[in-house]
Amino acid sequence: MAGLYRSRVAGIGSYLPEKVLTNFDLEKMVETNDQWIVERTGIERRHVANSDQATSDLCVIAAQKALEDAQLKIEDIDMIIVGTVTGDHQMPSTACFVQTKLGAKNIMSFDINAACSGFLYGVTIADQFIRSGMYKNILVIGAEVLTRYMNYKDRETCILFGDGAGAWIVSRAQEGDKNLIESSHSHADGSLADLLILPGGGSKYPQSQEVIDKGMNFMSMKGREIFKNAVRTMAQCCREALEYNHVSPDQVDWIVPHQANKRIIEAVADQFKFPMERVIVYVNETGNTSAASIPLAFDWAVKNGKIKRGQTILLTAFGAGLTSGSILLRY
């Protein structure tokens, strides 16, 4: 990808709400059990936002940590991008609330609805603005409060999802900097849009008593089809990134996949005979946090000494849409 400049990950941060919902808690709410959930998903617990916390509140905490890590002030930020499907409101964007809560003034701020691929879409957009020379420092956040859209009578979906936020500062790289975003690759297949959907509340099915009575204000998922397409699309995106950069799997230090389900992660790794010891798995702690998933897992891996500066990292995601993407970077 040619451009005037290159971009790098200058700072990272994340936030998980303090409240925890374990598999044993779910046993009291729906017909399921800890062993069944762990065997099929790898999830042991998920975090739940407090009743007084909106998505923007989670964003702000993660963003403040990323700013501190990058040793930047909010005045240094040129743009805010928030990937989320659970924004504070239908309008305006959650990014605008984040902007004012952080104290930023008059900078471009907007949301991306690409579901679980939202963070990678956001980093891809930030990378392009940096490469063009228009901006120097961009705040990209993935954040969700998914637990408010769960039907806790539907054991197929309610066991999977949790709340959280992760943030990166994507900045212009200096001459000779070896820590670079090498390439990004993003896709969508709208023909599969009905596999994972929140039907109610939009212009097609506006919020009404009928929508609520039919449960259309809750997320709906066709699990088997999602599993199959998730493995296929993430593997394709990984292959695309590797081929584009002429990098072999053994030259990648870590894969950080979307944390949807451990079995999906294992299946993607198996496609490349990539050892699970070099795959970041954090889904046991968080469940599926959609757009927050990758930055949460990445931050955890850095804090725990797994991912280190100078390493080659491959990110990959899939989400409702169905969206998908990958990014290869030298951290």
C-alpha positions as MATLAB code, in Angstrom:
seq = 'MAGLYRSRVAGIGSYLPEKVLTNFDLEKMVETNDQWIVERTGIERRHVANSDQATSDLCVIAAQKALEDAQLKIEDIDMIIVGTVTGDHQMPSTACFVQTKLGAKNIMSFDINAACSGFLYGVTIADQFIRSGMYKNILVIGAEVLTRYMNYKDRETCILFGDGAGAWIVSRAQEGDKNLIESSHSHADGSLADLLILPGGGSKYPQSQEVIDKGMNFMSMKGREIFKNAVRTMAQCCREALEYNHVSPDQVDWIVPHQANKRIIEAVADQFKFPMERVIVYVNETGNTSAASIPLAFDWAVKNGKIKRGQTILLTAFGAGLTSGSILLRY';
ca = [
       0.000    0.000    0.000;
       1.736    3.129   -1.212;
       1.408    6.446    0.560;
       3.263    9.526    1.641;
       3.647    8.193    5.171;
       3.372    4.992    7.170;
       1.465    4.377   10.392;
       2.292    2.597   13.617;
       0.526    1.527   16.804;
       1.709    4.181   19.261;
      -0.398    3.248   22.294;
      -2.936    0.685   23.483;
      -5.458    0.414   26.304;
      -8.494   -1.602   27.348;
     -11.252   -1.815   29.911;
     -13.433   -4.642   31.217;
     -16.320   -3.790   33.558;
     -15.908   -5.022   37.124;
     -19.097   -7.093   37.206;
     -18.544  -10.702   36.094;
     -21.139  -13.188   34.823;
     -19.795  -16.734   35.109;
     -21.063  -19.908   33.505;
     -22.271  -20.969   36.936;
     -24.335  -17.764   37.131;
     -25.878  -18.629   33.756;
     -26.812  -22.097   35.013;
     -29.313  -20.346   37.294;
     -30.775  -18.309   34.426;
     -31.059  -20.676   31.459;
     -30.883  -24.407   30.721;
     -27.108  -24.843   30.360;
     -24.055  -25.806   32.391;
     -20.420  -24.801   32.771;
     -18.987  -27.952   31.170;
     -21.212  -27.641   28.102;
     -20.266  -23.968   27.577;
     -16.528  -24.506   28.084;
     -16.379  -27.543   25.789;
     -18.200  -25.792   22.940;
     -16.921  -22.226   23.253;
     -13.978  -22.033   25.671;
     -15.804  -19.259   27.550;
     -15.725  -19.329   31.347;
     -16.961  -15.833   32.183;
     -17.894  -12.536   30.619;
     -18.006   -8.972   31.972;
     -21.156   -6.873   32.297;
     -21.355   -3.077   32.269;
     -22.937   -1.374   35.265;
     -26.469   -0.068   34.744;
     -25.142    3.507   34.725;
     -22.450    2.767   32.106;
     -23.061    3.411   28.416;
     -20.759    2.260   25.629;
     -19.127    5.705   25.508;
     -18.141    5.371   29.179;
     -16.243    2.152   28.452;
     -14.637    3.842   25.435;
     -13.346    6.738   27.517;
     -11.574    4.524   30.064;
      -9.855    2.465   27.338;
      -8.946    5.628   25.404;
      -7.385    7.302   28.429;
      -5.162    4.269   28.953;
      -4.134    4.273   25.286;
      -3.289    7.986   25.429;
      -1.165    7.397   28.511;
       0.599    4.478   26.827;
       1.336    6.619   23.753;
       2.438    9.525   25.978;
       0.014   11.810   24.153;
      -2.649   14.266   25.279;
      -6.159   14.460   23.884;
      -5.134   17.713   22.164;
      -2.768   15.637   20.001;
      -5.602   13.527   18.560;
      -6.877   14.432   15.080;
      -9.773   11.992   14.749;
     -11.864    9.530   16.783;
     -13.264    6.322   15.279;
     -15.508    4.024   17.333;
     -16.405    0.538   16.141;
     -19.628   -0.556   17.840;
     -23.056   -2.084   17.222;
     -24.286   -1.066   20.678;
     -23.884    2.688   20.594;
     -25.300    4.985   23.248;
     -28.119    6.050   20.894;
     -29.369    5.598   17.323;
     -27.983    9.103   16.841;
     -25.713   10.916   17.287;
     -22.640    8.714   17.045;
     -21.067    7.317   20.195;
     -17.775    8.821   18.977;
     -19.231   12.306   19.497;
     -19.993   11.495   23.133;
     -16.487   10.072   23.532;
     -15.057   13.237   22.009;
     -16.684   15.549   24.534;
     -16.047   13.257   27.515;
     -12.343   13.167   26.642;
     -12.244   16.936   26.139;
     -11.393   16.876   22.423;
     -12.458   19.914   20.412;
     -13.953   19.998   16.920;
     -12.231   16.901   15.503;
     -13.779   14.434   13.062;
     -15.559   11.721   15.095;
     -17.736    8.889   13.813;
     -18.892    5.296   14.400;
     -18.439    2.170   12.300;
     -21.037   -0.597   12.274;
     -19.059   -3.617   11.080;
     -19.856   -5.746   14.135;
     -16.931   -7.921   15.217;
     -14.762   -6.607   12.371;
     -15.429   -3.018   13.451;
     -12.084   -2.447   15.124;
     -10.100   -3.734   12.140;
     -12.220   -1.587    9.813;
     -11.431    1.378   12.079;
      -7.685    0.747   12.082;
      -7.806    0.338    8.295;
      -9.474    3.744    7.899;
      -7.045    5.346   10.342;
      -4.119    3.861    8.431;
      -5.346    5.449    5.207;
      -5.707    8.906    6.773;
      -2.184    8.620    8.169;
      -0.752    7.399    4.848;
      -2.372   10.291    2.968;
      -0.655   12.811    5.242;
      -3.936   14.353    6.412;
      -3.614   13.335   10.092;
      -0.879   12.337   12.534;
      -2.658   10.713   15.508;
      -5.975    8.863   15.371;
      -7.843    7.246   18.249;
      -9.507    3.965   17.237;
     -11.817    2.269   19.742;
     -13.779   -0.972   19.667;
     -16.447   -1.100   22.372;
     -19.670   -2.954   23.113;
     -22.350   -3.342   25.755;
     -23.817   -6.472   24.188;
     -25.383   -7.879   27.347;
     -28.248   -5.385   26.966;
     -29.255   -7.091   23.723;
     -29.239  -10.656   25.002;
     -32.300  -12.820   25.465;
     -31.376  -14.763   28.601;
     -33.917  -17.416   27.646;
     -31.988  -18.208   24.451;
     -29.089  -20.404   25.503;
     -27.525  -20.382   22.033;
     -26.695  -16.655   22.196;
     -26.787  -15.500   25.831;
     -23.802  -17.656   26.834;
     -21.545  -16.078   24.209;
     -21.472  -12.321   24.603;
     -19.940   -9.828   27.019;
     -19.078   -6.138   27.418;
     -15.763   -4.294   27.139;
     -13.661   -1.758   25.246;
     -10.217   -1.572   23.672;
      -8.404    1.389   22.126;
      -5.357    2.087   19.972;
      -3.593    5.289   19.038;
      -2.570    4.943   15.386;
       0.161    7.494   14.641;
       2.428    8.623   11.820;
       5.647    6.612   11.895;
       9.004    8.355   11.979;
      11.683    7.851    9.350;
      13.337    4.474    9.900;
      10.652    3.247   12.302;
      10.408   -0.549   12.124;
       7.100   -0.767   14.008;
       4.607   -0.399   11.160;
       1.157   -1.418    9.966;
       2.155   -3.360    6.856;
      -1.237   -3.910    5.228;
      -4.950   -4.282    5.856;
      -7.570   -6.302    3.999;
     -11.317   -5.847    4.551;
     -14.375   -7.529    3.043;
     -18.126   -7.994    3.417;
     -20.673  -10.481    2.062;
     -24.147   -9.021    2.459;
     -25.800  -12.164    1.091;
     -25.176  -13.708    4.531;
     -26.504  -10.761    6.540;
     -29.344  -12.707    8.136;
     -27.022  -15.194    9.860;
     -26.370  -12.770   12.729;
     -28.803   -9.926   13.150;
     -30.557   -7.611   15.593;
     -33.846   -7.224   13.689;
     -35.755   -4.628   15.713;
     -35.157   -0.934   16.325;
     -34.155    0.127   12.816;
     -36.143    1.592    9.934;
     -37.372   -1.820    8.767;
     -38.837   -2.821   12.121;
     -39.081    0.372   14.213;
     -39.307   -0.085   17.961;
     -42.861   -1.022   18.920;
     -44.715   -3.228   21.344;
     -45.067   -5.854   18.609;
     -41.280   -5.856   18.010;
     -40.701   -6.340   21.739;
     -43.381   -9.049   22.027;
     -41.751  -10.980   19.170;
     -38.299  -10.686   20.755;
     -36.935   -8.787   17.770;
     -35.079   -6.395   20.057;
     -32.675   -9.240   20.894;
     -29.790  -10.583   18.842;
     -30.529  -13.614   16.654;
     -27.881  -16.011   15.343;
     -27.707  -19.132   13.171;
     -24.823  -20.740   15.017;
     -23.759  -23.569   12.705;
     -23.679  -21.364    9.607;
     -21.797  -18.649   11.507;
     -19.182  -21.170   12.673;
     -18.578  -22.470    9.143;
     -18.366  -19.024    7.563;
     -16.247  -17.615   10.391;
     -13.544  -20.224    9.864;
     -13.649  -19.801    6.084;
     -13.520  -15.999    6.013;
     -10.877  -15.557    8.722;
      -8.632  -18.137    7.066;
      -9.068  -16.394    3.704;
      -8.205  -13.011    5.206;
      -5.122  -14.430    6.926;
      -3.986  -16.008    3.668;
      -4.528  -12.725    1.830;
      -2.380  -10.778    4.326;
       0.421  -13.351    4.240;
       0.499  -13.531    0.441;
       0.339   -9.750    0.007;
       3.343   -9.253    2.281;
       5.240  -12.362    1.106;
       5.279  -13.634    4.685;
       5.035  -17.303    5.663;
       3.118  -18.460    8.765;
       6.366  -19.332   10.551;
       7.463  -15.691   10.243;
       4.424  -14.553   12.268;
       5.040  -14.333   16.020;
       1.379  -14.160   17.052;
      -2.090  -14.395   15.578;
      -4.670  -12.302   17.414;
      -8.063  -13.499   16.137;
     -11.501  -12.231   16.973;
     -12.413  -13.895   20.268;
     -15.747  -15.460   19.354;
     -15.296  -19.106   20.186;
     -12.202  -21.147   21.002;
     -13.168  -23.873   18.539;
     -13.341  -21.314   15.720;
      -9.912  -19.986   16.734;
      -8.468  -23.509   16.751;
      -9.953  -24.280   13.337;
      -8.425  -21.129   11.808;
      -5.006  -21.929   13.315;
      -5.258  -25.481   11.945;
      -5.688  -24.121    8.409;
      -2.079  -22.842    8.575;
      -0.740  -25.541   10.915;
      -0.109  -22.595   13.228;
       0.632  -23.742   16.817;
      -1.960  -22.665   19.384;
       0.940  -21.624   21.643;
       1.351  -18.634   19.294;
      -2.341  -17.754   19.096;
      -3.730  -15.243   21.588;
      -6.784  -16.732   23.334;
      -8.635  -14.507   25.801;
     -12.198  -15.621   25.084;
     -12.310  -17.577   28.357;
     -12.276  -14.290   30.279;
     -14.331  -12.020   28.025;
     -16.703  -14.035   25.887;
     -17.440  -12.481   22.511;
     -17.127   -8.696   22.864;
     -17.590   -8.016   19.136;
     -15.647   -4.874   18.081;
     -13.829   -4.767   21.438;
     -12.550   -8.327   21.066;
      -9.223   -7.867   19.270;
      -7.967   -4.765   21.130;
      -8.929   -6.378   24.459;
      -7.013   -9.560   23.623;
      -4.067   -7.606   22.211;
      -3.761   -5.387   25.294;
      -3.995   -8.405   27.611;
      -1.266  -10.185   25.630;
       1.055   -7.164   25.828;
       0.430   -6.668   29.543;
       1.203  -10.356   30.168;
       4.492  -10.307   28.269;
       3.366  -12.352   25.290;
       3.302   -9.724   22.537;
       6.436   -7.565   22.494;
       7.655   -4.618   20.453;
       9.282   -5.653   17.190;
       7.193   -8.787   16.733;
       5.119   -9.574   13.644;
       1.415   -9.830   14.463;
      -1.490  -11.004   12.320;
      -4.970   -9.802   13.287;
      -8.098  -11.359   11.824;
     -11.834  -10.977   12.393;
     -15.287  -11.786   11.086;
     -18.620  -10.328   12.095;
     -22.265   -9.715   11.270;
     -22.710   -8.540    7.729;
     -20.877  -10.846    7.187;
     -17.820   -8.634    7.482;
     -14.248   -9.870    7.677;
     -10.712   -8.550    7.669;
      -7.055   -8.928    8.518;
      -4.128   -6.674    9.367;
      -0.434   -7.543    9.397;
       1.703   -5.305   11.575;
       5.146   -5.103   13.120;
       4.407   -4.038   16.656;
];
